[in-house]
Short mmCIF file of C-alpha atoms in Angstrom, two decimals:
data_model
loop_
_atom_site.label_atom_id
_atom_site.label_comp_id
_atom_site.label_asym_id
_atom_site.label_seq_id
_atom_site.Cartn_x
_atom_site.Cartn_y
_atom_site.Cartn_z
CA MET Z 12 138.04 102.33 129.33
CA GLU Z 13 134.49 103.50 130.13
CA SER Z 14 133.20 104.63 133.42
CA LEU Z 15 130.98 102.55 135.56
CA HIS Z 16 129.06 105.70 135.98
CA THR Z 17 128.59 106.13 132.36
CA VAL Z 18 127.78 102.84 131.02
CA HIS Z 19 125.34 101.36 133.53
CA SER Z 20 123.15 105.12 133.80
CA ARG Z 21 119.89 103.73 133.78
CA THR Z 22 118.25 100.41 135.46
CA THR Z 23 116.95 97.08 133.99
CA ARG Z 24 113.52 98.46 135.24
CA ASP Z 25 114.05 101.27 132.61
CA ALA Z 26 115.24 98.93 129.72
CA GLU Z 27 112.42 96.70 130.17
CA LYS Z 28 109.91 99.89 129.50
CA LEU Z 29 112.00 100.91 125.77
CA SER Z 30 112.41 97.46 125.00
CA ASP Z 31 108.16 97.65 125.33
CA GLY Z 32 108.69 99.40 121.50
CA THR Z 33 111.17 98.02 119.28
CA ARG Z 34 110.10 96.37 116.42
CA MET Z 35 110.79 92.68 114.96
CA THR Z 36 114.04 91.75 114.35
CA PRO Z 37 114.76 90.03 111.03
CA ASN Z 38 115.77 86.18 111.29
CA LEU Z 39 119.35 86.52 110.78
CA PRO Z 40 122.26 83.71 111.95
CA VAL Z 41 123.40 84.71 115.64
CA GLU Z 42 126.84 85.07 113.93
CA LEU Z 43 125.35 87.88 112.28
CA HIS Z 44 124.37 89.62 114.85
CA GLY Z 45 127.05 89.28 116.79
CA THR Z 46 129.29 90.93 114.04
CA ILE Z 47 126.94 93.81 113.35
CA VAL Z 48 127.03 94.76 117.51
CA ASN Z 49 130.73 94.01 117.07
CA GLU Z 50 130.96 96.69 114.27
CA LEU Z 51 129.92 99.05 116.94
CA LYS Z 52 132.31 98.52 119.52
CA ASP Z 53 133.96 102.21 120.00
CA GLU Z 54 130.58 103.56 120.19
CA LYS Z 55 129.96 103.88 123.22
CA ASP Z 56 126.18 106.02 122.88
CA THR Z 57 124.77 103.31 120.43
CA LEU Z 58 125.69 100.57 122.69
CA LYS Z 59 124.03 101.62 124.99
CA GLN Z 60 120.70 102.53 123.64
CA CYS Z 61 121.11 98.92 121.86
CA ALA Z 62 121.84 97.79 125.82
CA LEU Z 63 118.30 99.73 126.51
CA THR Z 64 115.89 98.83 124.25
CA CYS Z 65 116.86 95.83 122.06
CA ARG Z 66 116.44 93.25 123.85
CA LEU Z 67 118.40 90.42 121.07
CA TYR Z 68 120.98 92.79 121.30
CA ARG Z 69 120.99 93.82 124.40
CA HIS Z 70 123.95 91.02 126.15
CA LEU Z 71 125.96 91.59 123.03
CA ALA Z 72 126.58 95.58 123.76
CA GLN Z 73 126.46 94.84 127.39
CA LYS Z 74 129.42 92.05 126.95
CA LEU Z 75 131.70 95.21 125.39
CA LEU Z 76 130.60 97.51 127.79
CA PHE Z 77 131.55 95.80 130.58
CA LYS Z 78 134.29 94.46 128.94
CA SER Z 79 137.04 97.33 130.64
CA ILE Z 80 135.46 99.29 133.56
CA GLU Z 81 137.49 101.83 135.75
CA CYS Z 82 135.97 103.17 138.94
CA LYS Z 83 137.25 106.02 140.74
CA PHE Z 84 137.11 106.96 144.24
CA PHE Z 85 136.07 110.49 145.41
CA PRO Z 86 134.73 110.94 149.03
CA TYR Z 87 131.10 110.19 149.67
CA ARG Z 88 131.38 107.93 146.24
CA ASN Z 89 132.11 104.59 146.38
CA PRO Z 90 131.61 102.89 142.43
CA LEU Z 91 132.26 99.35 143.60
CA GLU Z 92 128.66 99.60 145.76
CA LYS Z 93 126.98 101.04 142.40
CA PHE Z 94 128.44 98.24 140.95
CA LEU Z 95 127.26 95.29 143.18
CA ASP Z 96 123.93 97.18 142.85
CA ILE Z 97 124.25 96.49 138.86
CA LEU Z 98 125.08 92.87 139.73
CA LYS Z 99 122.13 92.17 141.70
CA ASP Z 100 119.89 92.98 138.59
CA SER Z 101 122.45 91.62 135.98
CA PRO Z 102 124.51 88.99 137.63
CA GLN Z 103 124.99 88.13 133.71
CA ILE Z 104 127.74 91.52 133.82
CA ALA Z 105 130.14 90.10 136.31
CA ASN Z 106 131.24 87.49 133.16
CA TYR Z 107 131.72 90.03 130.95
CA VAL Z 108 134.37 92.52 132.82
CA GLN Z 109 137.81 91.16 132.03
CA ARG Z 110 139.59 94.67 132.38
CA LEU Z 111 139.09 96.70 135.61
CA SER Z 112 140.90 99.41 137.07
CA LEU Z 113 140.80 101.11 140.61
CA CYS Z 114 141.59 104.85 141.10
CA GLU Z 115 142.36 106.57 144.02
CA SER Z 116 141.10 110.19 143.36
CA GLY Z 117 140.96 112.13 146.15
CA TYR Z 118 141.62 112.30 149.97
CA LEU Z 119 139.01 110.57 152.49
CA VAL Z 120 138.83 113.46 154.46
CA ASP Z 121 137.98 112.28 158.72
CA GLU Z 122 133.95 112.83 158.21
CA VAL Z 123 133.74 110.09 155.64
CA GLU Z 124 135.93 107.81 156.88
CA GLU Z 125 133.70 105.19 156.76
CA THR Z 126 133.96 105.38 152.74
CA GLU Z 127 137.25 103.61 153.01
CA SER Z 128 135.52 100.59 155.02
CA GLN Z 129 132.61 99.95 152.25
CA ARG Z 130 134.78 100.21 149.05
CA ASP Z 131 136.86 97.82 151.46
CA GLU Z 132 133.40 95.52 152.24
CA ALA Z 133 132.75 95.59 148.22
CA MET Z 134 135.97 94.80 147.06
CA SER Z 135 135.47 91.54 148.96
CA HIS Z 136 131.95 90.68 146.97
CA VAL Z 137 133.61 92.24 143.59
CA PHE Z 138 136.83 90.46 143.22
CA PRO Z 139 135.37 86.95 143.57
CA ALA Z 140 132.34 87.41 140.47
CA LEU Z 141 134.72 88.23 138.40
CA ILE Z 142 135.52 84.99 137.27
CA ASN Z 143 136.89 86.55 133.42
CA LEU Z 144 138.95 89.15 134.49
CA VAL Z 145 142.18 88.98 132.91
CA GLU Z 146 143.54 92.81 133.98
CA LEU Z 147 143.55 94.43 136.80
CA SER Z 148 145.07 97.62 137.29
CA LEU Z 149 144.83 99.70 141.03
CA ARG Z 150 146.60 103.31 140.92
CA GLY Z 151 146.43 106.15 143.63
CA LEU Z 152 147.60 109.56 143.07
CA PRO Z 153 150.62 110.10 142.17
CA ASP Z 154 152.69 111.99 145.01
CA GLN Z 155 149.68 112.35 146.89
CA MET Z 156 147.17 109.79 147.66
CA PRO Z 157 148.34 105.89 147.17
CA PHE Z 158 145.74 103.52 146.76
CA PRO Z 159 144.87 102.05 149.98
CA ASN Z 160 147.18 99.31 150.94
CA ILE Z 161 146.74 95.89 150.80
CA LEU Z 162 147.87 94.86 154.59
CA GLU Z 163 145.56 96.69 156.16
CA MET Z 164 142.58 95.54 154.00
CA ARG Z 165 140.53 93.83 156.40
CA PRO Z 166 141.07 89.44 155.76
CA SER Z 167 137.94 88.91 153.61
CA SER Z 168 139.22 92.12 151.18
CA ARG Z 169 142.58 91.30 151.41
CA MET Z 170 142.23 86.98 150.52
CA ALA Z 171 140.07 88.01 147.75
CA VAL Z 172 142.49 90.59 145.87
CA MET Z 173 145.36 87.80 146.58
CA ALA Z 174 143.13 85.42 145.01
CA LYS Z 175 142.34 87.49 142.08
CA PHE Z 176 146.31 87.47 141.55
CA GLU Z 177 146.34 84.00 140.93
CA SER Z 178 144.92 84.12 137.46
CA ILE Z 179 144.79 87.96 135.44
CA SER Z 180 147.45 87.91 133.15
CA SER Z 181 148.30 91.27 133.89
CA LEU Z 182 148.63 93.71 136.89
CA THR Z 183 149.60 97.22 136.81
CA LEU Z 184 150.15 98.75 140.36
CA HIS Z 185 150.72 103.20 140.16
CA ASN Z 186 151.21 104.60 143.85
CA VAL Z 187 150.64 101.60 146.19
CA ASP Z 188 151.45 101.44 149.46
CA LEU Z 189 152.42 98.33 152.05
CA VAL Z 190 152.23 95.63 148.91
CA PRO Z 191 152.60 92.24 149.93
CA LEU Z 192 156.02 90.66 149.08
CA GLU Z 193 153.91 87.42 148.42
CA ILE Z 194 152.01 87.92 145.90
CA PHE Z 195 155.08 87.37 143.69
CA ALA Z 196 154.38 83.63 144.94
CA VAL Z 197 151.32 83.88 142.92
CA LEU Z 198 151.42 85.07 139.82
CA HIS Z 199 150.90 81.36 137.99
CA ARG Z 200 149.56 83.38 134.68
CA LEU Z 201 151.15 86.42 134.52
CA GLU Z 202 152.45 87.39 131.42
CA LYS Z 203 152.80 91.18 131.60
CA LEU Z 204 153.49 93.76 135.27
CA GLU Z 205 153.70 96.96 135.22
CA LEU Z 206 154.77 98.26 138.30
CA LYS Z 207 155.30 102.88 139.33
CA GLU Z 208 156.22 104.17 142.82
CA VAL Z 209 155.20 101.20 144.34
CA HIS Z 210 156.52 100.28 148.21
CA PHE Z 211 156.57 96.52 149.11
CA CYS Z 212 156.66 94.84 152.36
CA ASN Z 213 157.79 92.08 153.67
CA SER Z 214 156.76 92.42 157.65
CA VAL Z 215 156.22 88.46 158.19
CA GLY Z 216 159.51 87.29 156.75
CA TRP Z 217 158.30 85.72 153.60
CA ILE Z 218 161.22 83.13 151.89
CA PRO Z 219 160.06 82.01 148.80
CA GLN Z 220 160.02 78.14 148.77
CA GLY Z 221 161.22 77.03 145.46
CA PRO Z 222 160.89 78.79 142.12
CA LEU Z 223 158.73 82.07 141.65
CA PRO Z 224 155.70 81.92 138.54
CA ASN Z 225 157.75 83.06 135.63
CA ARG Z 226 155.85 83.36 132.49
CA ILE Z 227 156.32 87.71 132.64
CA LYS Z 228 156.92 88.78 128.95
CA HIS Z 229 156.22 92.39 129.63
CA ILE Z 230 158.02 94.18 132.88
CA GLN Z 231 157.62 98.40 133.35
CA LEU Z 232 160.16 98.93 136.32
CA ALA Z 233 160.31 101.79 138.04
CA ASP Z 234 160.18 103.69 141.83
CA LEU Z 235 160.22 100.76 143.70
CA TYR Z 236 161.03 100.31 147.81
CA LEU Z 237 161.32 97.58 149.95
CA ASP Z 238 160.83 97.02 153.94
CA PRO Z 239 162.43 96.47 155.44
CA PRO Z 240 165.32 98.15 153.89
CA ARG Z 241 166.73 95.87 150.95
CA SER Z 242 166.80 96.67 147.36
CA ILE Z 243 163.91 94.27 145.09
CA TYR Z 244 166.01 93.98 142.79
CA ASP Z 245 168.04 92.36 145.13
CA PHE Z 246 165.40 89.96 145.89
CA PHE Z 247 164.01 89.42 142.10
CA MET Z 248 167.40 88.36 141.23
CA GLU Z 249 168.31 85.67 143.84
CA HIS Z 250 164.89 84.40 143.30
CA LYS Z 251 165.19 84.30 139.30
CA PHE Z 252 162.17 86.49 139.07
CA ALA Z 253 160.81 87.04 135.66
CA GLU Z 254 164.37 85.55 134.27
CA GLY Z 255 164.57 84.78 130.18
CA LEU Z 256 160.96 84.82 128.64
CA LEU Z 257 160.94 88.67 128.19
CA GLU Z 258 160.28 90.29 125.00
CA THR Z 259 159.60 93.82 126.80
CA LEU Z 260 161.93 95.61 129.60
CA SER Z 261 160.98 99.19 130.57
CA ILE Z 262 163.15 99.90 133.91
CA GLN Z 263 163.96 103.16 135.24
CA VAL Z 264 167.60 102.77 137.41
CA ASN Z 265 166.95 105.11 140.80
CA LEU Z 266 168.82 105.52 144.08
CA ASP Z 267 167.95 105.60 147.49
CA SER Z 268 167.41 108.26 148.73
CA TRP Z 269 170.35 108.98 151.21
CA ARG Z 270 172.92 108.95 147.78
CA LEU Z 271 173.30 111.33 145.11
CA GLU Z 272 174.45 109.79 142.22
CA PRO Z 273 174.30 105.92 140.66
CA SER Z 274 176.96 103.66 140.96
CA GLU Z 275 177.92 100.82 138.89
CA LYS Z 276 175.98 98.47 141.07
CA ASP Z 277 172.73 100.27 140.29
CA PHE Z 278 173.08 99.43 136.77
CA GLN Z 279 173.37 95.35 137.88
CA PRO Z 280 169.72 94.60 137.62
CA THR Z 281 169.38 96.47 134.59
CA ARG Z 282 172.20 94.19 133.17
CA TRP Z 283 170.93 91.07 134.89
CA PHE Z 284 167.22 91.12 133.20
CA ILE Z 285 168.93 91.43 129.69
CA LYS Z 286 171.57 89.05 129.89
CA HIS Z 287 168.50 86.32 130.97
CA SER Z 288 166.38 87.35 128.07
CA ALA Z 289 168.64 88.95 125.47
CA GLN Z 290 167.66 85.76 122.83
CA THR Z 291 163.88 87.30 123.34
CA LEU Z 292 163.83 90.76 124.06
CA LYS Z 293 162.05 92.91 121.23
CA VAL Z 294 161.74 95.89 123.07
CA LEU Z 295 164.21 97.71 125.59
CA ASP Z 296 163.62 101.48 127.43
CA VAL Z 297 166.57 102.27 130.22
CA SER Z 298 166.66 105.20 131.71
CA ILE Z 299 168.12 106.97 134.49
CA SER Z 300 165.68 108.46 136.52
CA GLU Z 301 168.01 110.92 138.93
CA GLY Z 302 171.72 111.77 139.25
CA VAL Z 303 174.61 112.11 137.24
CA VAL Z 304 175.89 109.12 135.18
CA PRO Z 305 179.09 107.53 137.07
CA LEU Z 306 182.64 107.98 134.91
CA THR Z 307 182.51 104.65 135.68
CA LEU Z 308 180.02 104.11 133.13
CA LEU Z 309 181.70 106.67 131.15
CA HIS Z 310 184.43 104.72 130.33
CA ALA Z 311 183.69 100.85 131.34
CA GLU Z 312 182.26 98.73 128.90
CA PRO Z 313 179.09 99.68 127.87
CA ALA Z 314 175.70 98.11 130.97
CA PHE Z 315 174.51 95.67 127.88
CA ASP Z 316 175.07 95.11 124.21
CA VAL Z 317 172.84 95.13 121.56
CA SER Z 318 174.19 93.06 119.02
CA GLU Z 319 173.68 90.23 121.82
CA MET Z 320 169.87 90.53 121.37
CA PRO Z 321 169.08 89.10 117.87
CA LEU Z 322 165.01 90.05 118.26
CA LEU Z 323 165.67 93.72 119.58
CA GLU Z 324 162.96 95.96 117.26
CA HIS Z 325 162.82 99.24 119.29
CA LEU Z 326 165.52 100.97 121.99
CA SER Z 327 164.57 103.54 123.93
CA LEU Z 328 167.60 104.93 125.77
CA GLY Z 329 166.91 108.31 128.32
CA GLY Z 330 168.44 109.99 131.70
CA ILE Z 331 168.14 112.77 134.04
CA ASP Z 332 170.71 115.11 134.40
CA THR Z 333 171.37 117.07 137.33
CA SER Z 334 175.02 118.39 136.75
CA PRO Z 335 175.23 122.10 135.66
CA GLU Z 336 176.13 120.51 131.95
CA ILE Z 337 173.82 119.34 129.17
CA GLY Z 338 175.41 115.57 129.91
CA LEU Z 339 174.30 112.84 127.26
CA GLY Z 340 176.88 110.82 129.06
CA TRP Z 341 176.25 107.09 128.85
CA MET Z 342 174.16 107.05 125.46
CA PRO Z 343 176.76 106.86 122.94
CA SER Z 344 178.81 103.90 124.39
CA HIS Z 345 175.41 101.98 123.65
CA LEU Z 346 174.55 102.97 120.40
CA GLU Z 347 177.94 102.52 119.43
CA THR Z 348 176.79 98.18 120.13
CA ILE Z 349 174.29 97.82 117.38
CA PRO Z 350 176.20 95.92 115.38
CA ALA Z 351 176.61 97.29 111.29
CA GLY Z 352 174.34 95.88 109.11
CA ARG Z 353 171.60 95.98 111.80
CA LYS Z 354 168.13 97.92 111.51
CA LEU Z 355 165.95 98.16 114.28
CA LYS Z 356 162.48 99.77 114.16
CA SER Z 357 162.58 102.72 116.07
CA ILE Z 358 165.33 104.45 118.13
CA THR Z 359 164.34 107.12 121.11
CA LEU Z 360 166.49 109.05 123.05
CA HIS Z 361 164.96 110.94 126.11
CA PRO Z 362 167.57 112.89 127.65
CA MET Z 363 166.19 115.00 130.39
CA VAL Z 364 167.66 118.57 131.61
CA ILE Z 365 167.15 119.45 135.70
CA ASP Z 366 166.47 123.32 136.78
CA VAL Z 367 167.45 124.43 133.24
CA GLU Z 368 167.87 127.97 134.65
CA GLU Z 369 170.97 126.58 135.67
CA VAL Z 370 171.96 124.78 132.70
CA GLY Z 371 171.62 127.83 130.36
CA LEU Z 372 173.99 129.39 132.21
CA ALA Z 373 176.69 126.74 131.70
CA GLU Z 374 177.90 126.91 128.26
CA GLY Z 375 181.60 127.22 129.43
CA VAL Z 376 181.52 123.84 131.35
CA LEU Z 377 179.87 121.61 128.49
CA ASP Z 378 181.78 118.73 126.68
CA LEU Z 379 182.36 120.35 123.43
CA GLY Z 380 183.61 117.44 122.05
CA LEU Z 381 181.43 114.85 123.55
CA LEU Z 382 178.57 116.57 121.51
CA GLU Z 383 180.43 117.22 118.75
CA TYR Z 384 180.99 113.00 118.52
CA PHE Z 385 177.36 112.13 119.41
CA GLU Z 386 175.76 114.32 116.73
CA LYS Z 387 178.65 112.39 113.87
CA LEU Z 388 177.73 109.08 115.50
CA ILE Z 389 173.65 109.54 114.88
CA THR Z 390 173.94 111.26 111.72
CA ASP Z 391 176.59 108.55 110.40
CA VAL Z 392 175.49 105.83 112.19
CA VAL Z 393 172.87 105.44 114.05
CA LEU Z 394 170.22 106.79 111.46
CA SER Z 395 171.13 104.04 108.64
CA GLN Z 396 170.39 101.28 111.40
CA THR Z 397 166.74 102.29 112.41
CA GLU Z 398 163.20 103.17 110.53
CA SER Z 399 162.49 105.54 112.81
CA PHE Z 400 164.73 108.08 115.30
CA SER Z 401 163.92 110.66 117.38
CA ILE Z 402 165.54 112.86 120.55
CA VAL Z 403 163.47 114.27 122.60
CA PHE Z 404 164.73 116.72 125.53
CA THR Z 405 162.77 117.22 128.25
CA LEU Z 406 163.48 120.34 130.47
CA ILE Z 407 162.75 120.11 134.07
CA ARG Z 408 161.47 122.93 136.77
CA PRO Z 409 162.10 125.72 134.23
CA LYS Z 410 161.45 129.25 136.41
CA ARG Z 411 161.00 131.27 132.87
CA LYS Z 412 160.70 130.98 130.19
CA GLU Z 413 163.53 132.79 129.23
CA ASP Z 414 165.24 129.80 130.20
CA THR Z 415 163.75 127.13 128.63
CA GLN Z 416 164.60 129.51 125.34
CA SER Z 417 167.79 129.90 126.49
CA VAL Z 418 168.70 125.89 126.74
CA LYS Z 419 167.15 125.03 123.61
CA GLU Z 420 169.32 127.27 122.02
CA LEU Z 421 171.80 126.20 123.44
CA ILE Z 422 171.12 122.45 122.29
CA ARG Z 423 170.48 123.56 118.73
CA LYS Z 424 173.68 125.33 118.77
CA HIS Z 425 176.18 122.77 119.94
CA LEU Z 426 173.73 119.99 117.91
CA PRO Z 427 173.79 122.41 114.00
CA THR Z 428 173.45 119.02 112.05
CA LEU Z 429 170.53 117.48 114.05
CA ASP Z 430 168.75 121.38 114.27
CA ALA Z 431 169.20 120.97 110.31
CA LEU Z 432 167.68 117.39 109.48
CA ASN Z 433 164.43 118.27 112.25
CA LEU Z 434 165.42 115.84 114.64
CA LEU Z 435 165.51 118.13 117.70
CA THR Z 436 162.56 117.92 119.88
CA PHE Z 437 161.59 119.85 123.40
CA GLU Z 438 159.18 119.32 126.27
CA ASP Z 439 158.36 120.93 128.93
CA GLY Z 440 158.45 118.01 132.08
CA VAL Z 441 157.77 117.15 135.55
CA TRP Z 442 159.93 115.33 138.28
CA GLY Z 443 158.92 111.59 137.15
CA TRP Z 444 157.37 109.08 135.28
CA GLU Z 445 154.45 109.70 133.63
#
């Protein structure tokens, strides 16, 4: 995504001066001019020169340059104000913006509290101007600086943001605090939703009147919270949010902070989403974000059945294990639900191992029978059911390189066939969903 700073490094007056030396352009059909410029869509520097030096190609180049913009907020710098200055000289540019990303990139220190107010004011002018915006992304700094919460914006800015939610088809919220629950009533055209580390708030006790808008086909959910304390997933299920049309579902089963292990109830939203979109799902990614897999899942029926998803093409299963053993847990029981004769385009397994220095000393407590069965299931059955297979072990919080190496050797030792087939992959990771 092109940043606003690099897209418009010169003013319109600069462009007028440069354009005087432009050669006469051949009298070609308008469609051909468009084709020529479209061929340059990935050549940003060339497009900038077109926009600055050629009157004929200026608007065509601007359409590509400003189709997607990113504004990163730092102390003492407000790119939205710069964008407003651009619109004063070239108001037509607002019509070209289809994708907008606003990113928090640094703390607002005491001396620049005015910066946040200026950003708030700028949003109230920028959002209404972007009449063709279809994709919006609001992001804070993970685990550091959340994006300024919508509830605390001045009324004009809050109304502008909420109004834009009504018309966009794609919304991404990462690390955003105090998002009013009412947004789910205005997502009339939304088809793609990505939520991570979002804190929703229902301080006014809002209750939906009638069904929520439902055109969502692609959804990605992780680490969601609702205040007053209640599961956001209970709200989704109660009001049938995103029911029945999903083609892509990526969901992390995360826990309330006061519980150490997930219960079978934590998998209820996953079951619910899959059950109501089983006939339309093409991509399914289910992960456990923390804790060990409950025994009720290891020995009871699977949380979902691939045989009930006739259009499924891509399956991904992952999970984090904080126990002192490498727990592959619930994965085999779900792989077993792939019907005989069915072939998916890809199957990806991404187990995560926490505190690897402890695991490196834990060979004596490994479930060798489970590991042996897991490997046999993959080599004898799963590999013939997919065009592409991968298994990636993510090793979390290694204190020493030796710890990481010992865990890799331990896994390779007990999954020798997968190792011989070069199917085992390892990566160092951090806590959280990147």
